[in-house]
């Protein structure tokens, strides 16, 4: 069985770093034809790409043909295989985005593209049948915990969860070392979230199992950053843009927000990014991250003025105030002049600006987090972003557990059908069909 044409074409565009228009032009077809080849199989307007086009694309993109061991060719040319980048001290672990080169990011996205038919509930796979995931969450979580669990289940595995310190033996004084070693006898992979920076790395040192950092205090959240960048790339593809040269405005709690720490570092792997860092004075991006992304010809602007900072941005990435990390309780929340809402977006954003947020957004009165009045605006990409958590997390598991080459062959048709659109406010391009 060969790789789906959508995954094949997306990979070729990424490799050639081309917008859809430029790519259509390069291969001598209309943008409309290319769009129909990229639609999910089974959707009314989807069409099969002619074989001659496939051969030509293989040739110019330097890709193997679709039926040759496609994911194995995840050659990250200068830096070793994807699996080797997703390992530390010889163990399969995802602890920080610092492990990634740009090639490795794109190789992971190629695996995520292959997962799409499963994420869209058209196909099922049992490649992880018999494997058990330990989801250890010592901090609040809805999407990270459930989407990691769901991703593991959709590959045929099963999940054991513990939530909070109260219900784990850490409340009885058990060390991270002991907890990690004990869990290793019960499960086959661990996802860990912990309030202290560096604690997940400590879990990882005490086991030879795959360990994934699901957020370590104000440190990092690598899987979130990967799904954020995957979202940006997919949305940009639809909008005719590429990541190189993009203007990204990051807004809010840049001091404690681990998602923005990981995302800025990941984006810095691309070329010529303009970062606008917009935060209240007390919540500026840590200097070590600004220093790390200051290389490679990126432009970095820091401001406390929301409206001015958003002007011209291709992506606006808003964040919640991480109140749980404050030692000084005097900071209450965003003032109203820090809120991103429809009126502000209308006045300073472009027609194709993406509005993102890792979620949860604090929708309580007075929080002034990203406003719900944008819910009907198709520029709001927050739920497309959360949906992308599934293929990305499936790809991470597949690579860490070494089954990425078996997924394509393992797929069978799903017996049930989901609704064409998952949410009532989904834009037309946001269906599962
Ligand atoms: C974020 C986190 O936990 O860092 N949530 C998430 O995983 N999507 C952001 C937050 O809690 O504000």
Tab-separated table of C-alpha atoms and ligand atoms in Angstrom:
chain	number	residue	atom	x	y	z
A	1	UNK	CA	0.000	0.000	0.000
A	2	UNK	CA	1.363	3.406	-0.862
A	3	UNK	CA	1.325	6.571	1.178
A	4	UNK	CA	-1.756	8.797	0.629
A	5	UNK	CA	-1.358	11.391	-2.108
A	6	UNK	CA	-2.183	14.192	0.344
A	7	UNK	CA	0.741	13.261	2.632
A	8	UNK	CA	2.984	12.824	-0.407
A	9	UNK	CA	2.140	16.250	-1.823
A	10	UNK	CA	2.388	18.056	1.510
A	11	UNK	CA	5.802	16.531	2.046
A	12	UNK	CA	6.950	17.623	-1.411
A	13	UNK	CA	5.786	21.206	-0.787
A	14	UNK	CA	7.564	21.273	2.578
A	15	UNK	CA	10.754	19.897	1.063
A	16	UNK	CA	10.679	22.452	-1.718
A	17	UNK	CA	9.576	25.158	0.728
A	18	UNK	CA	6.883	26.340	-1.664
A	19	UNK	CA	3.446	27.834	-1.265
A	20	UNK	CA	0.609	25.957	-2.956
A	21	UNK	CA	0.514	28.482	-5.799
A	22	UNK	CA	4.249	28.277	-6.427
A	23	UNK	CA	4.166	24.489	-6.277
A	24	UNK	CA	1.178	24.213	-8.654
A	25	UNK	CA	3.026	26.508	-11.012
A	26	UNK	CA	6.249	24.494	-10.719
A	27	UNK	CA	4.519	21.222	-11.593
A	28	UNK	CA	2.451	22.854	-14.315
A	29	UNK	CA	-1.061	22.333	-12.943
A	30	UNK	CA	-3.751	24.733	-11.779
A	31	UNK	CA	-4.037	25.639	-8.097
A	32	UNK	CA	-7.590	24.266	-8.230
A	33	UNK	CA	-6.353	20.844	-9.400
A	34	UNK	CA	-3.744	20.758	-6.656
A	35	UNK	CA	-6.379	21.670	-4.060
A	36	UNK	CA	-8.598	18.779	-5.144
A	37	UNK	CA	-5.686	16.334	-4.828
A	38	UNK	CA	-5.085	17.602	-1.288
A	39	UNK	CA	-8.669	17.106	-0.130
A	40	UNK	CA	-9.241	14.061	2.104
A	41	UNK	CA	-10.221	10.869	0.228
A	42	UNK	CA	-13.949	10.436	0.139
A	43	UNK	CA	-14.770	14.140	0.182
A	44	UNK	CA	-16.977	15.057	-2.758
A	45	UNK	CA	-14.480	17.137	-4.683
A	46	UNK	CA	-11.368	15.087	-4.054
A	47	UNK	CA	-9.610	13.737	-7.157
A	48	UNK	CA	-6.800	11.241	-7.750
A	49	UNK	CA	-3.476	12.741	-8.766
A	50	UNK	CA	-2.376	11.389	-12.194
A	51	UNK	CA	0.559	8.998	-12.116
A	52	UNK	CA	2.651	11.185	-14.373
A	53	UNK	CA	2.354	14.046	-11.888
A	54	UNK	CA	3.390	11.719	-9.083
A	55	UNK	CA	6.499	10.665	-10.977
A	56	UNK	CA	7.405	14.255	-11.774
A	57	UNK	CA	6.909	15.372	-8.145
A	58	UNK	CA	9.074	12.476	-6.909
A	59	UNK	CA	11.777	13.562	-9.262
A	60	UNK	CA	11.835	17.285	-8.512
A	61	UNK	CA	11.303	16.940	-4.757
A	62	UNK	CA	13.988	14.267	-4.449
A	63	UNK	CA	11.415	11.929	-2.878
A	64	UNK	CA	11.099	8.187	-3.182
A	65	UNK	CA	7.974	7.054	-5.009
A	66	UNK	CA	4.911	6.753	-2.828
A	67	UNK	CA	5.112	3.006	-2.368
A	68	UNK	CA	8.763	2.831	-1.372
A	69	UNK	CA	9.352	2.672	2.373
A	70	UNK	CA	8.200	6.189	2.764
A	71	UNK	CA	8.558	7.019	6.424
A	72	UNK	CA	11.848	5.179	6.647
A	73	UNK	CA	13.259	7.719	4.290
A	74	UNK	CA	12.913	10.093	7.216
A	75	UNK	CA	16.495	10.970	6.548
A	76	UNK	CA	17.431	14.058	8.457
A	77	UNK	CA	20.436	14.266	6.215
A	78	UNK	CA	22.912	16.230	8.263
A	79	UNK	CA	21.804	15.203	11.696
A	80	UNK	CA	20.957	11.499	11.752
A	81	UNK	CA	17.572	9.772	11.749
A	82	UNK	CA	14.435	11.158	13.348
A	83	UNK	CA	14.477	8.317	15.896
A	84	UNK	CA	18.009	9.258	16.914
A	85	UNK	CA	17.011	12.895	17.419
A	86	UNK	CA	14.101	11.780	19.519
A	87	UNK	CA	16.478	10.071	21.897
A	88	UNK	CA	18.727	11.213	24.718
A	89	UNK	CA	21.635	9.154	25.927
A	90	UNK	CA	20.465	6.386	23.630
A	91	UNK	CA	16.950	6.313	25.118
A	92	UNK	CA	13.791	7.300	23.189
A	93	UNK	CA	12.678	10.502	24.901
A	94	UNK	CA	11.043	13.780	23.973
A	95	UNK	CA	11.985	16.291	26.648
A	96	UNK	CA	12.753	19.523	24.813
A	97	UNK	CA	12.391	21.065	21.367
A	98	UNK	CA	16.157	21.590	21.533
A	99	UNK	CA	16.379	17.985	20.334
A	100	UNK	CA	15.019	19.006	16.914
A	101	UNK	CA	16.590	20.170	13.696
A	102	UNK	CA	14.297	21.621	11.033
A	103	UNK	CA	14.661	18.398	9.035
A	104	UNK	CA	13.571	16.369	12.029
A	105	UNK	CA	10.511	18.571	12.586
A	106	UNK	CA	9.456	18.084	8.989
A	107	UNK	CA	10.127	14.360	9.141
A	108	UNK	CA	7.813	14.147	12.149
A	109	UNK	CA	5.163	16.148	10.267
A	110	UNK	CA	5.415	13.611	7.453
A	111	UNK	CA	4.528	10.866	9.928
A	112	UNK	CA	1.702	13.057	11.308
A	113	UNK	CA	0.297	13.494	7.777
A	114	UNK	CA	0.180	9.716	7.447
A	115	UNK	CA	-1.842	9.601	10.684
A	116	UNK	CA	-4.496	12.000	9.326
A	117	UNK	CA	-6.959	9.359	8.064
A	118	UNK	CA	-6.899	7.801	11.548
A	119	UNK	CA	-7.239	11.176	13.270
A	120	UNK	CA	-10.155	11.927	10.911
A	121	UNK	CA	-11.745	8.616	12.010
A	122	UNK	CA	-11.779	7.153	8.507
A	123	UNK	CA	-9.204	4.478	9.285
A	124	UNK	CA	-8.190	2.476	12.316
A	125	UNK	CA	-4.853	0.921	13.221
A	126	UNK	CA	-3.713	-1.597	15.850
A	127	UNK	CA	0.071	-1.124	15.579
A	128	UNK	CA	0.358	-0.514	19.323
A	129	UNK	CA	-1.925	-3.397	20.277
A	130	UNK	CA	-0.882	-4.731	23.690
A	131	UNK	CA	1.118	-1.634	24.641
A	132	UNK	CA	0.120	0.377	27.706
A	133	UNK	CA	0.715	4.097	28.226
A	134	UNK	CA	1.239	5.570	31.694
A	135	UNK	CA	-0.121	9.116	31.778
A	136	UNK	CA	1.323	10.733	34.922
A	137	UNK	CA	-0.128	14.210	35.414
A	138	UNK	CA	0.833	16.062	38.562
A	139	UNK	CA	-0.777	19.291	37.323
A	140	UNK	CA	-4.157	20.190	35.865
A	141	UNK	CA	-4.715	19.078	32.285
A	142	UNK	CA	-7.573	18.346	29.922
A	143	UNK	CA	-6.244	18.368	26.377
A	144	UNK	CA	-2.694	17.178	26.838
A	145	UNK	CA	-3.660	14.223	29.011
A	146	UNK	CA	-6.707	13.192	26.986
A	147	UNK	CA	-5.157	13.755	23.564
A	148	UNK	CA	-2.033	11.753	24.433
A	149	UNK	CA	-4.338	9.027	25.751
A	150	UNK	CA	-6.598	9.186	22.713
A	151	UNK	CA	-3.619	9.136	20.309
A	152	UNK	CA	-2.247	6.027	22.004
A	153	UNK	CA	-5.673	4.320	21.914
A	154	UNK	CA	-6.182	5.199	18.240
A	155	UNK	CA	-2.983	3.292	17.492
A	156	UNK	CA	-4.421	0.281	19.308
A	157	UNK	CA	-2.798	0.716	22.741
A	158	UNK	CA	-4.421	1.309	26.105
A	159	UNK	CA	-3.885	3.900	28.807
A	160	UNK	CA	-3.469	4.077	32.597
A	161	UNK	CA	-3.809	7.523	34.170
A	162	UNK	CA	-2.882	9.090	37.478
A	163	UNK	CA	-3.865	12.646	38.203
A	164	UNK	CA	-2.497	14.980	40.883
A	165	UNK	CA	-0.180	14.327	43.806
A	166	UNK	CA	-3.048	13.532	46.153
A	167	UNK	CA	-3.895	10.277	44.449
A	168	UNK	CA	-0.338	9.095	43.808
A	169	UNK	CA	2.192	7.718	46.257
A	170	UNK	CA	4.222	10.897	45.904
A	171	UNK	CA	1.831	12.207	48.555
A	172	UNK	CA	3.462	9.580	50.825
A	173	UNK	CA	6.930	10.931	50.072
A	174	UNK	CA	7.904	8.614	47.214
A	175	UNK	CA	10.755	9.986	45.075
A	176	UNK	CA	10.630	10.643	41.337
A	177	UNK	CA	13.252	7.921	40.862
A	178	UNK	CA	11.188	5.257	42.644
A	179	UNK	CA	7.930	6.321	40.981
A	180	UNK	CA	9.481	6.223	37.526
A	181	UNK	CA	11.123	2.832	38.060
A	182	UNK	CA	7.956	1.306	39.497
A	183	UNK	CA	5.838	2.599	36.596
A	184	UNK	CA	8.354	1.115	34.155
A	185	UNK	CA	7.297	-2.351	35.270
A	186	UNK	CA	3.668	-1.586	34.481
A	187	UNK	CA	3.608	0.363	31.235
A	188	UNK	CA	5.472	0.759	27.918
A	189	UNK	CA	5.736	4.555	27.652
A	190	UNK	CA	5.300	7.484	30.005
A	191	UNK	CA	3.869	10.946	29.481
A	192	UNK	CA	4.666	13.120	32.487
A	193	UNK	CA	3.502	16.598	33.497
A	194	UNK	CA	4.984	18.114	36.640
A	195	UNK	CA	5.026	21.601	38.207
A	196	UNK	CA	8.822	21.776	38.469
A	197	UNK	CA	11.108	22.599	35.558
A	198	UNK	CA	13.473	19.674	34.990
A	199	UNK	CA	11.324	17.127	36.865
A	200	UNK	CA	10.329	15.232	33.704
A	201	UNK	CA	14.012	14.858	32.802
A	202	UNK	CA	14.485	13.342	36.258
A	203	UNK	CA	11.723	10.807	35.512
A	204	UNK	CA	13.477	10.054	32.229
A	205	UNK	CA	16.822	9.373	33.911
A	206	UNK	CA	15.200	6.697	36.090
A	207	UNK	CA	13.810	4.575	33.254
A	208	UNK	CA	14.739	3.127	29.876
A	209	UNK	CA	11.169	3.488	28.580
A	210	UNK	CA	10.117	6.240	26.173
A	211	UNK	CA	9.311	9.382	28.182
A	212	UNK	CA	7.509	12.455	26.851
A	213	UNK	CA	7.509	15.823	28.559
A	214	UNK	CA	3.845	16.866	28.846
A	215	UNK	CA	4.880	20.170	30.455
A	216	UNK	CA	7.459	20.752	33.205
A	217	UNK	CA	6.540	23.850	35.197
A	218	UNK	CA	7.578	27.010	33.363
A	219	UNK	CA	10.087	24.980	31.317
A	220	UNK	CA	8.898	23.388	28.095
A	221	UNK	CA	5.912	21.769	26.404
A	222	UNK	CA	7.457	20.248	23.264
A	223	UNK	CA	4.453	18.331	21.937
A	224	UNK	CA	2.297	21.482	22.144
A	225	UNK	CA	4.884	23.472	20.187
A	226	UNK	CA	5.057	20.751	17.547
A	227	UNK	CA	1.293	20.742	17.085
A	228	UNK	CA	1.302	24.557	17.023
A	229	UNK	CA	3.912	24.655	14.282
A	230	UNK	CA	2.130	21.847	12.392
A	231	UNK	CA	-1.050	23.952	12.590
A	232	UNK	CA	0.754	27.064	11.349
A	233	UNK	CA	2.216	25.120	8.440
A	234	UNK	CA	-1.083	23.522	7.410
A	235	UNK	CA	-3.000	26.786	7.707
A	236	UNK	CA	-0.272	28.636	5.816
A	237	UNK	CA	-0.440	26.027	3.070
A	238	UNK	CA	-4.146	26.781	2.645
A	239	UNK	CA	-3.476	30.526	2.759
A	240	UNK	CA	-0.581	30.407	0.282
A	241	UNK	CA	2.191	31.250	2.773
A	242	UNK	CA	5.334	29.586	4.089
A	243	UNK	CA	6.852	29.721	7.573
A	244	UNK	CA	10.129	31.316	6.485
A	245	UNK	CA	9.789	35.086	6.746
A	246	UNK	CA	6.544	34.966	8.753
A	247	UNK	CA	5.621	37.581	11.340
A	248	UNK	CA	4.610	35.870	14.592
A	249	UNK	CA	3.185	37.884	17.493
A	250	UNK	CA	3.306	36.080	20.844
A	251	UNK	CA	1.070	37.670	23.420
A	252	UNK	CA	0.624	37.472	27.166
A	253	UNK	CA	2.415	35.525	29.858
A	254	UNK	CA	5.678	34.974	28.046
A	255	UNK	CA	7.561	34.575	31.323
A	256	UNK	CA	5.879	31.450	32.667
A	257	UNK	CA	4.147	30.181	29.502
A	258	UNK	CA	6.014	26.994	28.619
A	259	UNK	CA	4.155	26.650	25.317
A	260	UNK	CA	5.621	29.913	24.021
A	261	UNK	CA	9.079	28.937	25.282
A	262	UNK	CA	9.005	25.784	23.175
A	263	UNK	CA	7.253	27.365	20.185
A	264	UNK	CA	9.665	30.305	19.805
A	265	UNK	CA	12.644	27.956	19.867
A	266	UNK	CA	11.036	25.701	17.275
A	267	UNK	CA	10.126	28.609	14.984
A	268	UNK	CA	13.698	29.860	15.275
A	269	UNK	CA	14.749	26.781	13.257
A	270	UNK	CA	13.148	28.523	10.244
A	271	UNK	CA	14.553	31.524	8.381
A	272	UNK	CA	13.961	35.242	8.814
A	273	UNK	CA	11.125	35.091	11.338
A	274	UNK	CA	9.907	38.366	12.787
A	275	UNK	CA	8.971	37.768	16.423
A	276	UNK	CA	6.911	40.407	18.208
A	277	UNK	CA	6.865	39.619	21.920
A	278	UNK	CA	3.957	41.424	23.562
A	279	UNK	CA	3.507	41.132	27.302
A	280	UNK	CA	2.787	43.092	30.446
A	281	UNK	CA	6.061	44.354	31.926
A	282	UNK	CA	6.125	41.716	34.666
A	283	UNK	CA	5.694	38.836	32.226
A	284	UNK	CA	8.386	39.287	29.593
A	285	UNK	CA	10.026	36.381	27.782
A	286	UNK	CA	13.017	35.040	29.770
A	287	UNK	CA	16.321	36.496	28.553
A	288	UNK	CA	17.863	33.054	27.888
A	289	UNK	CA	15.178	32.304	25.285
A	290	UNK	CA	15.447	35.726	23.619
A	291	UNK	CA	19.215	35.136	23.476
A	292	UNK	CA	18.743	31.635	21.997
A	293	UNK	CA	16.438	32.840	19.197
A	294	UNK	CA	18.444	35.999	18.464
A	295	UNK	CA	20.668	34.131	16.026
A	296	UNK	CA	19.959	33.140	12.414
A	297	UNK	CA	18.851	36.574	11.254
A	298	UNK	CA	15.521	36.688	13.061
A	299	UNK	CA	14.044	40.031	14.019
A	300	UNK	CA	12.870	40.320	17.617
A	301	UNK	CA	10.739	43.174	18.891
A	302	UNK	CA	9.534	43.427	22.463
A	303	UNK	CA	6.620	45.685	23.368
A	304	UNK	CA	3.919	46.283	25.983
A	305	UNK	CA	1.509	47.794	23.452
A	306	UNK	CA	-0.935	45.180	22.225
A	307	UNK	CA	-2.529	46.918	19.220
A	308	UNK	CA	0.758	48.208	17.823
A	309	UNK	CA	2.421	44.819	18.287
A	310	UNK	CA	-0.310	42.900	16.431
A	311	UNK	CA	-0.203	45.050	13.326
A	312	UNK	CA	0.879	43.087	10.249
A	313	UNK	CA	1.237	39.757	12.088
A	314	UNK	CA	0.619	36.517	10.187
A	315	UNK	CA	0.026	34.662	13.447
A	316	UNK	CA	-1.226	35.998	16.768
A	317	UNK	CA	-0.499	33.465	19.507
A	318	UNK	CA	-2.278	34.407	22.734
A	319	UNK	CA	-1.668	32.803	26.132
A	320	UNK	CA	-3.354	32.507	29.520
A	321	UNK	CA	-1.777	34.093	32.587
A	322	UNK	CA	-0.071	31.216	34.429
A	323	UNK	CA	-1.265	32.375	37.830
A	324	UNK	CA	-0.438	29.054	39.427
A	325	UNK	CA	3.278	29.860	38.946
A	326	UNK	CA	3.249	33.233	40.669
A	327	UNK	CA	5.003	33.630	43.970
A	328	UNK	CA	3.950	37.275	44.057
A	329	UNK	CA	0.153	37.278	44.236
A	330	UNK	CA	-0.150	40.975	43.448
A	331	UNK	CA	-0.520	40.361	39.688
A	332	UNK	CA	-4.221	39.861	39.177
A	333	UNK	CA	-4.625	39.219	35.464
A	334	UNK	CA	-4.759	41.031	32.158
A	335	UNK	CA	-6.135	44.529	32.128
A	336	UNK	CA	-8.849	45.079	29.497
A	337	UNK	CA	-6.350	46.827	27.226
A	338	UNK	CA	-4.598	43.489	26.910
A	339	UNK	CA	-7.572	41.559	25.590
A	340	UNK	CA	-7.652	40.208	22.055
A	341	UNK	CA	-11.250	40.493	20.840
A	342	UNK	CA	-13.189	40.919	17.614
A	343	UNK	CA	-12.996	44.728	17.609
A	344	UNK	CA	-9.226	44.703	17.997
A	345	UNK	CA	-8.761	41.966	15.402
A	346	UNK	CA	-10.948	43.922	12.954
A	347	UNK	CA	-8.944	47.086	13.486
A	348	UNK	CA	-5.346	45.793	13.364
A	349	UNK	CA	-5.191	42.253	11.943
A	350	UNK	CA	-5.091	41.118	8.331
A	351	UNK	CA	-7.827	39.139	6.599
A	352	UNK	CA	-5.636	36.049	6.776
A	353	UNK	CA	-4.064	36.483	10.233
A	354	UNK	CA	-4.303	33.290	12.277
A	355	UNK	CA	-5.431	33.633	15.874
A	356	UNK	CA	-4.062	30.846	18.041
A	357	UNK	CA	-3.956	29.948	21.756
A	358	UNK	CA	-2.699	26.735	23.381
A	359	UNK	CA	-5.850	26.721	25.538
A	360	UNK	CA	-7.359	26.659	28.077
A	361	UNK	CA	-8.458	30.274	27.696
A	362	UNK	CA	-9.716	31.771	30.905
A	363	UNK	CA	-13.288	32.707	30.037
A	364	UNK	CA	-14.190	33.956	33.503
A	365	UNK	CA	-15.335	37.585	33.739
A	366	UNK	CA	-12.402	39.915	34.362
A	367	UNK	CA	-9.751	37.495	33.065
A	368	UNK	CA	-9.465	39.383	29.755
A	369	UNK	CA	-8.011	36.341	28.025
A	370	UNK	CA	-8.722	35.716	24.305
A	371	UNK	CA	-12.357	36.721	23.818
A	372	UNK	CA	-15.125	34.277	22.938
A	373	UNK	CA	-16.612	36.928	20.619
A	374	UNK	CA	-14.157	35.646	17.989
A	375	UNK	CA	-15.756	32.193	17.952
A	376	UNK	CA	-17.447	32.705	14.582
A	377	UNK	CA	-14.359	34.207	12.965
A	378	UNK	CA	-12.621	31.652	10.684
A	379	UNK	CA	-9.280	33.269	11.539
A	380	UNK	CA	-9.657	31.761	15.008
A	381	UNK	CA	-7.667	28.529	14.625
A	382	UNK	CA	-7.800	27.321	18.248
A	383	UNK	CA	-9.910	24.226	17.641
A	384	UNK	CA	-8.078	23.267	14.467
A	385	UNK	CA	-5.007	23.590	16.665
A	386	UNK	CA	-6.365	21.223	19.349
A	387	UNK	CA	-7.533	18.759	16.675
A	388	UNK	CA	-3.975	18.653	15.314
A	389	UNK	CA	-2.806	17.385	18.704
A	390	UNK	CA	-3.971	13.896	17.739
A	391	UNK	CA	-1.922	13.254	14.555
A	392	UNK	CA	1.132	14.916	16.120
A	393	UNK	CA	0.950	12.871	19.312
A	394	UNK	CA	0.318	9.695	17.319
A	395	UNK	CA	3.427	10.491	15.282
A	396	UNK	CA	5.493	11.037	18.434
A	397	UNK	CA	4.414	7.675	19.871
A	398	UNK	CA	4.968	5.896	16.574
A	399	UNK	CA	8.540	7.179	16.304
A	400	UNK	CA	9.438	6.657	19.970
A	401	UNK	CA	8.056	3.100	19.901
A	402	UNK	CA	9.536	2.358	16.464
A	403	UNK	CA	6.344	1.542	14.536
A	404	UNK	CA	6.184	4.525	12.163
A	405	UNK	CA	6.863	2.325	9.140
A	406	UNK	CA	4.066	-0.081	9.976
A	407	UNK	CA	1.214	2.386	10.348
A	408	UNK	CA	0.373	2.777	6.676
A	409	UNK	CA	0.136	-0.980	6.142
A	410	UNK	CA	-1.863	-1.506	9.323
A	411	UNK	CA	-4.792	0.734	8.394
A	412	UNK	CA	-8.296	-0.626	7.965
A	413	UNK	CA	-11.543	1.216	7.302
A	414	UNK	CA	-13.348	2.546	10.360
A	415	UNK	CA	-16.805	1.069	10.797
A	416	UNK	CA	-18.452	4.231	12.095
A	417	UNK	CA	-18.830	7.733	10.701
A	418	UNK	CA	-18.220	10.935	12.646
A	419	UNK	CA	-20.179	14.127	11.864
A	420	UNK	CA	-18.803	16.048	8.868
A	421	UNK	CA	-17.958	18.992	11.146
A	422	UNK	CA	-16.964	18.439	14.742
A	423	UNK	CA	-18.057	21.803	16.109
A	424	UNK	CA	-20.991	24.135	15.350
A	425	UNK	CA	-18.668	27.075	14.599
A	426	UNK	CA	-16.208	25.168	12.406
A	427	UNK	CA	-15.301	26.882	9.164
A	428	UNK	CA	-16.072	25.058	5.890
A	429	UNK	CA	-12.420	24.053	5.482
A	430	UNK	CA	-12.412	22.612	8.970
A	431	UNK	CA	-14.448	19.458	8.488
A	432	UNK	CA	-13.235	15.926	9.053
A	433	UNK	CA	-14.432	15.271	5.535
B	1	LIG	C1	-0.906	24.858	28.387
B	1	LIG	C2	0.009	24.298	29.452
B	1	LIG	O1	-0.401	23.436	30.248
B	1	LIG	O2	1.147	24.723	29.438
B	1	LIG	N1	-2.014	24.043	28.138
B	1	LIG	C3	-1.889	23.003	27.249
B	1	LIG	O3	-1.256	22.028	27.519
B	1	LIG	N2	-2.463	23.149	26.047
B	1	LIG	C4	-1.229	26.288	28.534
B	1	LIG	C5	-1.876	26.767	29.808
B	1	LIG	O4	-2.143	26.023	30.738
B	1	LIG	O5	-2.160	27.974	29.872
